[in-house]
Amino acid sequence: MGQHHDHAGHDHAGHDHTDMDFAEMLPLLVREAELYTPSYREAAAWLREQQPEPGLIVDAGSGPGVISGLLAATFPGARVVAVDGAGPLLEEARARADRLGYGDRFSTLEAELANGLGELEYPADLLWASRSLHHVGDQRAALAGFARGLAPGGTLALLEGGLPTRFLPRDIGIGRPGLQARIDAVHEEWFTQMRASLPGAAAEIEDWPALLSSAGLRHTGTRTFLADLPAPLSDEARAFVVTSLTRRREGLAEGLDPDDLTTLDRLLDPDDKASVHHRPDVFVLTAHTVYTATRTD
């Protein structure tokens, strides 16, 4: 599929939440969004060129609200609504808004994205959906719901695809070279199965501009934003790498080669000098692609 679905084991938006440990998930979700804030900030600046003064911004599939806050900072005159199906994540988003000083123009709405955007007070001038649409079985229907939630002239910004995240060189000196590429291949299979198991799952060619057009919107642009944290990493970024690889190890173990599992175990062993806890060559590199479209009627 060539898509970036960096969510194995910690998906949060727009789907069933009954089997998830939010206390465990929250720190990772927050850390990931904060780590990628520079690229999200670039994306928000690009959106500001298209919607300079939106009255209402909706963050569809907001999770703990890190990007909601970034949008609130980018558009200080806007009201921001975080929409998610997970109440505990929305509670964190609310606490974050109050802590960072935009709580007076921030609200939350608990709704599953498969059912639309819930009861918005009025249509959105800017609707942001970051890696949440692919957790809805019928993506075409969900996009139609997003379109209905837009005001005339409103912009939908859809973050899907991009490139898989890389943490390590191809040859890391232990195990067989190319470990992350093989992990990605197993993850693609997992992602396909996850999509097929969603309620109302419908296969779609992941041509996002075409899907946006099918929802009655006019596709206006595509841009990709680089998240580039070179070695040596900060402690926060290194902790993110450890957590991400740990969740890959836990979530994809059945599909990985035994030798690759052994290598992963070494990479995650804090007592092993070859582990990501200690090695100097660990980095974070990925790319986020954003598609925009407007409602013209």
Tab-separated table of C-alpha atoms in Angstrom:
chain	number	residue	atom	x	y	z
A	1	MET	CA	0.000	0.000	0.000
A	2	GLY	CA	2.938	2.318	0.510
A	3	GLN	CA	1.099	4.102	3.330
A	4	HIS	CA	2.350	5.341	6.665
A	5	HIS	CA	0.231	3.834	9.446
A	6	ASP	CA	2.484	4.305	12.450
A	7	HIS	CA	-0.069	3.070	14.933
A	8	ALA	CA	0.482	-0.637	15.609
A	9	GLY	CA	-0.886	-1.282	19.044
A	10	HIS	CA	-1.857	2.322	19.868
A	11	ASP	CA	-4.549	3.340	17.417
A	12	HIS	CA	-7.011	5.720	18.966
A	13	ALA	CA	-9.300	7.509	16.604
A	14	GLY	CA	-12.687	6.773	15.151
A	15	HIS	CA	-13.083	3.106	16.037
A	16	ASP	CA	-13.851	0.705	18.876
A	17	HIS	CA	-12.059	1.610	22.090
A	18	THR	CA	-13.264	-1.146	24.401
A	19	ASP	CA	-10.015	-3.145	24.457
A	20	MET	CA	-7.587	-0.268	24.939
A	21	ASP	CA	-5.617	0.775	28.010
A	22	PHE	CA	-5.778	4.561	27.870
A	23	ALA	CA	-3.517	5.008	30.894
A	24	GLU	CA	-0.824	3.163	28.948
A	25	MET	CA	-1.596	4.816	25.603
A	26	LEU	CA	-1.772	8.444	26.643
A	27	PRO	CA	1.938	9.101	27.246
A	28	LEU	CA	2.873	7.586	23.878
A	29	LEU	CA	0.195	9.492	21.975
A	30	VAL	CA	1.217	12.764	23.574
A	31	ARG	CA	4.938	12.120	23.118
A	32	GLU	CA	4.481	11.217	19.452
A	33	ALA	CA	2.431	14.319	18.656
A	34	GLU	CA	4.788	16.616	20.580
A	35	LEU	CA	7.801	15.081	18.852
A	36	TYR	CA	6.279	15.773	15.443
A	37	THR	CA	5.073	19.266	16.348
A	38	PRO	CA	7.538	21.063	14.027
A	39	SER	CA	6.108	19.311	10.949
A	40	TYR	CA	2.532	19.792	12.187
A	41	ARG	CA	3.300	23.483	12.710
A	42	GLU	CA	4.495	23.719	9.097
A	43	ALA	CA	1.279	22.062	7.959
A	44	ALA	CA	-0.809	24.492	10.012
A	45	ALA	CA	1.031	27.452	8.481
A	46	TRP	CA	0.216	26.064	5.028
A	47	LEU	CA	-3.440	25.721	6.006
A	48	ARG	CA	-3.461	29.316	7.206
A	49	GLU	CA	-2.718	30.380	3.638
A	50	GLN	CA	-5.961	28.677	2.579
A	51	GLN	CA	-8.084	29.616	5.617
A	52	PRO	CA	-6.609	32.743	7.194
A	53	GLU	CA	-9.358	33.346	9.783
A	54	PRO	CA	-11.533	30.286	10.402
A	55	GLY	CA	-14.300	30.758	12.924
A	56	LEU	CA	-14.587	27.084	13.859
A	57	ILE	CA	-11.883	24.404	13.603
A	58	VAL	CA	-12.694	20.718	14.123
A	59	ASP	CA	-9.971	18.197	14.980
A	60	ALA	CA	-11.599	14.922	13.883
A	61	GLY	CA	-10.014	12.004	15.716
A	62	SER	CA	-8.186	14.348	18.056
A	63	GLY	CA	-6.804	11.855	20.556
A	64	PRO	CA	-5.329	13.741	23.542
A	65	GLY	CA	-5.561	17.082	21.745
A	66	VAL	CA	-1.931	17.986	21.072
A	67	ILE	CA	-2.666	19.056	17.487
A	68	SER	CA	-5.887	20.724	18.650
A	69	GLY	CA	-3.684	22.971	20.764
A	70	LEU	CA	-1.329	23.663	17.903
A	71	LEU	CA	-4.283	24.677	15.729
A	72	ALA	CA	-5.575	26.902	18.543
A	73	ALA	CA	-2.172	28.631	18.676
A	74	THR	CA	-1.995	29.011	14.883
A	75	PHE	CA	-5.510	30.457	14.682
A	76	PRO	CA	-5.950	32.574	17.845
A	77	GLY	CA	-9.360	33.849	16.720
A	78	ALA	CA	-10.880	30.428	16.177
A	79	ARG	CA	-12.983	28.179	18.340
A	80	VAL	CA	-11.597	24.617	18.354
A	81	VAL	CA	-13.636	21.430	18.824
A	82	ALA	CA	-11.858	18.121	19.445
A	83	VAL	CA	-13.915	15.132	18.260
A	84	ASP	CA	-12.985	11.584	19.264
A	85	GLY	CA	-14.697	8.353	20.235
A	86	ALA	CA	-12.606	7.933	23.402
A	87	GLY	CA	-13.803	9.870	26.426
A	88	PRO	CA	-10.544	9.536	28.409
A	89	LEU	CA	-8.553	11.052	25.535
A	90	LEU	CA	-10.986	13.960	25.310
A	91	GLU	CA	-10.595	14.518	29.065
A	92	GLU	CA	-6.850	14.841	28.492
A	93	ALA	CA	-7.492	17.239	25.597
A	94	ARG	CA	-9.684	19.394	27.847
A	95	ALA	CA	-7.082	19.426	30.630
A	96	ARG	CA	-4.415	20.349	28.102
A	97	ALA	CA	-6.495	23.259	26.770
A	98	ASP	CA	-7.060	24.620	30.267
A	99	ARG	CA	-3.380	24.196	31.148
A	100	LEU	CA	-2.138	25.960	28.016
A	101	GLY	CA	-4.605	28.829	28.166
A	102	TYR	CA	-7.054	28.308	25.298
A	103	GLY	CA	-9.757	26.542	27.276
A	104	ASP	CA	-12.205	29.433	26.849
A	105	ARG	CA	-12.468	28.719	23.101
A	106	PHE	CA	-12.105	24.954	23.222
A	107	SER	CA	-14.679	22.186	23.533
A	108	THR	CA	-14.864	18.437	23.060
A	109	LEU	CA	-17.382	16.180	21.363
A	110	GLU	CA	-17.484	12.417	21.877
A	111	ALA	CA	-18.460	10.772	18.591
A	112	GLU	CA	-17.351	7.872	16.429
A	113	LEU	CA	-16.181	9.203	13.070
A	114	ALA	CA	-18.045	6.427	11.267
A	115	ASN	CA	-21.230	8.204	12.385
A	116	GLY	CA	-20.150	11.652	11.258
A	117	LEU	CA	-19.045	14.519	13.476
A	118	GLY	CA	-21.818	14.397	16.030
A	119	GLU	CA	-23.758	17.518	16.939
A	120	LEU	CA	-21.543	20.423	15.951
A	121	GLU	CA	-22.947	23.832	16.927
A	122	TYR	CA	-22.305	25.121	13.408
A	123	PRO	CA	-20.307	24.030	10.322
A	124	ALA	CA	-16.503	24.042	10.410
A	125	ASP	CA	-14.349	26.426	8.415
A	126	LEU	CA	-11.372	24.085	8.842
A	127	LEU	CA	-11.607	20.355	9.523
A	128	TRP	CA	-8.395	18.508	10.374
A	129	ALA	CA	-8.313	14.678	10.269
A	130	SER	CA	-4.904	13.214	11.072
A	131	ARG	CA	-4.561	9.452	10.503
A	132	SER	CA	-8.086	8.934	11.801
A	133	LEU	CA	-10.002	8.217	8.593
A	134	HIS	CA	-8.275	4.880	8.002
A	135	HIS	CA	-9.809	3.574	11.249
A	136	VAL	CA	-13.304	3.905	9.768
A	137	GLY	CA	-14.609	0.931	7.809
A	138	ASP	CA	-16.370	2.946	5.104
A	139	GLN	CA	-13.939	5.773	4.417
A	140	ARG	CA	-15.970	7.136	1.509
A	141	ALA	CA	-19.051	7.513	3.727
A	142	ALA	CA	-16.977	9.111	6.484
A	143	LEU	CA	-15.556	11.651	4.035
A	144	ALA	CA	-19.095	12.486	2.949
A	145	GLY	CA	-19.884	13.104	6.622
A	146	PHE	CA	-16.833	15.348	6.935
A	147	ALA	CA	-17.967	17.277	3.856
A	148	ARG	CA	-21.414	17.809	5.387
A	149	GLY	CA	-19.720	19.240	8.468
A	150	LEU	CA	-17.935	21.924	6.439
A	151	ALA	CA	-19.223	25.430	5.910
A	152	PRO	CA	-19.384	26.682	2.303
A	153	GLY	CA	-15.811	27.601	1.414
A	154	GLY	CA	-14.532	25.467	4.289
A	155	THR	CA	-11.354	23.394	4.031
A	156	LEU	CA	-10.842	19.729	4.867
A	157	ALA	CA	-7.233	18.780	5.651
A	158	LEU	CA	-6.630	15.040	5.571
A	159	LEU	CA	-3.350	13.600	6.836
A	160	GLU	CA	-2.967	10.079	5.427
A	161	GLY	CA	-0.133	8.173	3.808
A	162	GLY	CA	3.350	9.590	3.821
A	163	LEU	CA	6.342	7.375	4.577
A	164	PRO	CA	7.065	4.784	7.265
A	165	THR	CA	9.117	6.045	10.187
A	166	ARG	CA	12.778	5.076	10.278
A	167	PHE	CA	14.820	4.867	13.462
A	168	LEU	CA	17.915	2.911	12.426
A	169	PRO	CA	20.411	2.457	9.584
A	170	ARG	CA	19.862	-0.477	7.221
A	171	ASP	CA	22.807	-2.366	8.731
A	172	ILE	CA	22.951	-1.988	12.508
A	173	GLY	CA	25.727	-4.513	13.132
A	174	ILE	CA	23.458	-7.120	14.723
A	175	GLY	CA	21.038	-9.447	12.954
A	176	ARG	CA	20.309	-9.355	9.233
A	177	PRO	CA	20.394	-5.924	7.565
A	178	GLY	CA	17.058	-4.384	6.604
A	179	LEU	CA	15.194	-5.054	9.861
A	180	GLN	CA	12.872	-2.049	9.683
A	181	ALA	CA	11.841	-2.780	6.097
A	182	ARG	CA	10.808	-6.287	7.144
A	183	ILE	CA	8.911	-4.926	10.147
A	184	ASP	CA	7.107	-2.548	7.779
A	185	ALA	CA	6.101	-5.445	5.512
A	186	VAL	CA	4.564	-7.336	8.448
A	187	HIS	CA	2.862	-4.172	9.621
A	188	GLU	CA	1.278	-3.671	6.201
A	189	GLU	CA	-0.284	-7.121	6.527
A	190	TRP	CA	-1.500	-6.289	10.016
A	191	PHE	CA	-2.950	-3.014	8.735
A	192	THR	CA	-4.797	-4.780	5.908
A	193	GLN	CA	-6.329	-7.209	8.395
A	194	MET	CA	-7.217	-4.367	10.767
A	195	ARG	CA	-9.008	-2.520	7.956
A	196	ALA	CA	-10.876	-5.663	6.871
A	197	SER	CA	-12.122	-6.271	10.426
A	198	LEU	CA	-13.644	-2.811	10.903
A	199	PRO	CA	-17.441	-2.551	10.994
A	200	GLY	CA	-18.772	-1.791	7.512
A	201	ALA	CA	-15.315	-2.246	5.992
A	202	ALA	CA	-15.178	-1.266	2.321
A	203	ALA	CA	-12.080	-1.615	0.177
A	204	GLU	CA	-10.949	1.621	-1.461
A	205	ILE	CA	-8.096	2.584	-3.722
A	206	GLU	CA	-6.168	4.970	-1.493
A	207	ASP	CA	-6.292	7.796	-3.997
A	208	TRP	CA	-7.129	10.473	-1.455
A	209	PRO	CA	-7.676	13.345	-3.927
A	210	ALA	CA	-10.155	11.164	-5.850
A	211	LEU	CA	-11.947	10.203	-2.635
A	212	LEU	CA	-12.158	13.850	-1.620
A	213	SER	CA	-13.668	14.655	-5.001
A	214	SER	CA	-16.159	11.802	-4.608
A	215	ALA	CA	-17.367	13.494	-1.414
A	216	GLY	CA	-18.299	16.566	-3.441
A	217	LEU	CA	-15.213	18.561	-2.501
A	218	ARG	CA	-12.721	20.273	-4.774
A	219	HIS	CA	-9.199	18.973	-4.220
A	220	THR	CA	-6.959	21.994	-3.783
A	221	GLY	CA	-3.546	20.745	-2.766
A	222	THR	CA	-1.157	18.090	-1.504
A	223	ARG	CA	1.972	18.701	0.537
A	224	THR	CA	4.321	16.478	2.472
A	225	PHE	CA	6.032	17.623	5.645
A	226	LEU	CA	9.292	16.110	6.852
A	227	ALA	CA	9.855	15.127	10.465
A	228	ASP	CA	13.631	14.890	10.772
A	229	LEU	CA	15.305	14.318	14.136
A	230	PRO	CA	18.901	13.314	13.384
A	231	ALA	CA	21.262	11.509	15.733
A	232	PRO	CA	22.152	12.138	18.479
A	233	LEU	CA	18.579	12.113	19.775
A	234	SER	CA	17.183	13.902	22.801
A	235	ASP	CA	16.153	11.731	25.734
A	236	GLU	CA	12.495	12.329	24.833
A	237	ALA	CA	12.970	11.227	21.221
A	238	ARG	CA	14.977	8.171	22.277
A	239	ALA	CA	12.213	7.194	24.700
A	240	PHE	CA	9.738	7.471	21.829
A	241	VAL	CA	11.872	5.112	19.711
A	242	VAL	CA	12.051	2.601	22.567
A	243	THR	CA	8.279	2.694	23.074
A	244	SER	CA	7.524	2.481	19.354
A	245	LEU	CA	9.778	-0.529	18.781
A	246	THR	CA	8.428	-2.176	21.939
A	247	ARG	CA	4.880	-1.914	20.618
A	248	ARG	CA	5.992	-3.259	17.236
A	249	ARG	CA	7.617	-6.189	19.050
A	250	GLU	CA	4.422	-6.861	21.002
A	251	GLY	CA	1.922	-6.278	18.204
A	252	LEU	CA	3.662	-7.958	15.266
A	253	ALA	CA	5.509	-10.851	16.930
A	254	GLU	CA	3.483	-13.556	15.178
A	255	GLY	CA	4.477	-12.324	11.733
A	256	LEU	CA	8.160	-11.651	12.359
A	257	ASP	CA	11.037	-14.018	11.696
A	258	PRO	CA	12.527	-15.559	14.888
A	259	ASP	CA	15.911	-14.037	14.082
A	260	ASP	CA	14.325	-10.595	13.748
A	261	LEU	CA	12.572	-11.061	17.090
A	262	THR	CA	15.948	-11.890	18.650
A	263	THR	CA	17.412	-8.728	17.126
A	264	LEU	CA	14.483	-6.663	18.401
A	265	ASP	CA	14.955	-8.105	21.871
A	266	ARG	CA	18.584	-6.996	21.818
A	267	LEU	CA	17.598	-3.559	20.539
A	268	LEU	CA	15.154	-3.188	23.438
A	269	ASP	CA	17.400	-4.568	26.205
A	270	PRO	CA	18.626	-1.612	28.299
A	271	ASP	CA	21.608	-3.709	29.434
A	272	ASP	CA	22.774	-4.350	25.852
A	273	LYS	CA	25.160	-1.699	24.509
A	274	ALA	CA	23.789	-2.412	20.998
A	275	SER	CA	20.277	-1.434	22.085
A	276	VAL	CA	18.427	1.728	21.099
A	277	HIS	CA	18.801	2.809	24.735
A	278	HIS	CA	22.509	3.393	24.106
A	279	ARG	CA	23.468	3.342	20.439
A	280	PRO	CA	24.549	6.692	18.963
A	281	ASP	CA	23.078	6.112	15.479
A	282	VAL	CA	19.368	6.172	16.427
A	283	PHE	CA	17.304	8.844	14.655
A	284	VAL	CA	13.671	9.635	13.791
A	285	LEU	CA	12.776	10.318	10.173
A	286	THR	CA	9.335	10.262	8.596
A	287	ALA	CA	7.067	12.221	6.261
A	288	HIS	CA	3.440	13.264	6.732
A	289	THR	CA	1.308	13.936	3.653
A	290	VAL	CA	-1.652	16.315	3.908
A	291	TYR	CA	-4.393	16.564	1.281
A	292	THR	CA	-6.708	19.587	1.226
A	293	ALA	CA	-10.091	20.120	-0.381
A	294	THR	CA	-12.787	22.770	-0.142
A	295	ARG	CA	-16.547	22.755	-0.092
A	296	THR	CA	-17.643	24.979	-2.942
A	297	ASP	CA	-21.459	24.963	-2.573
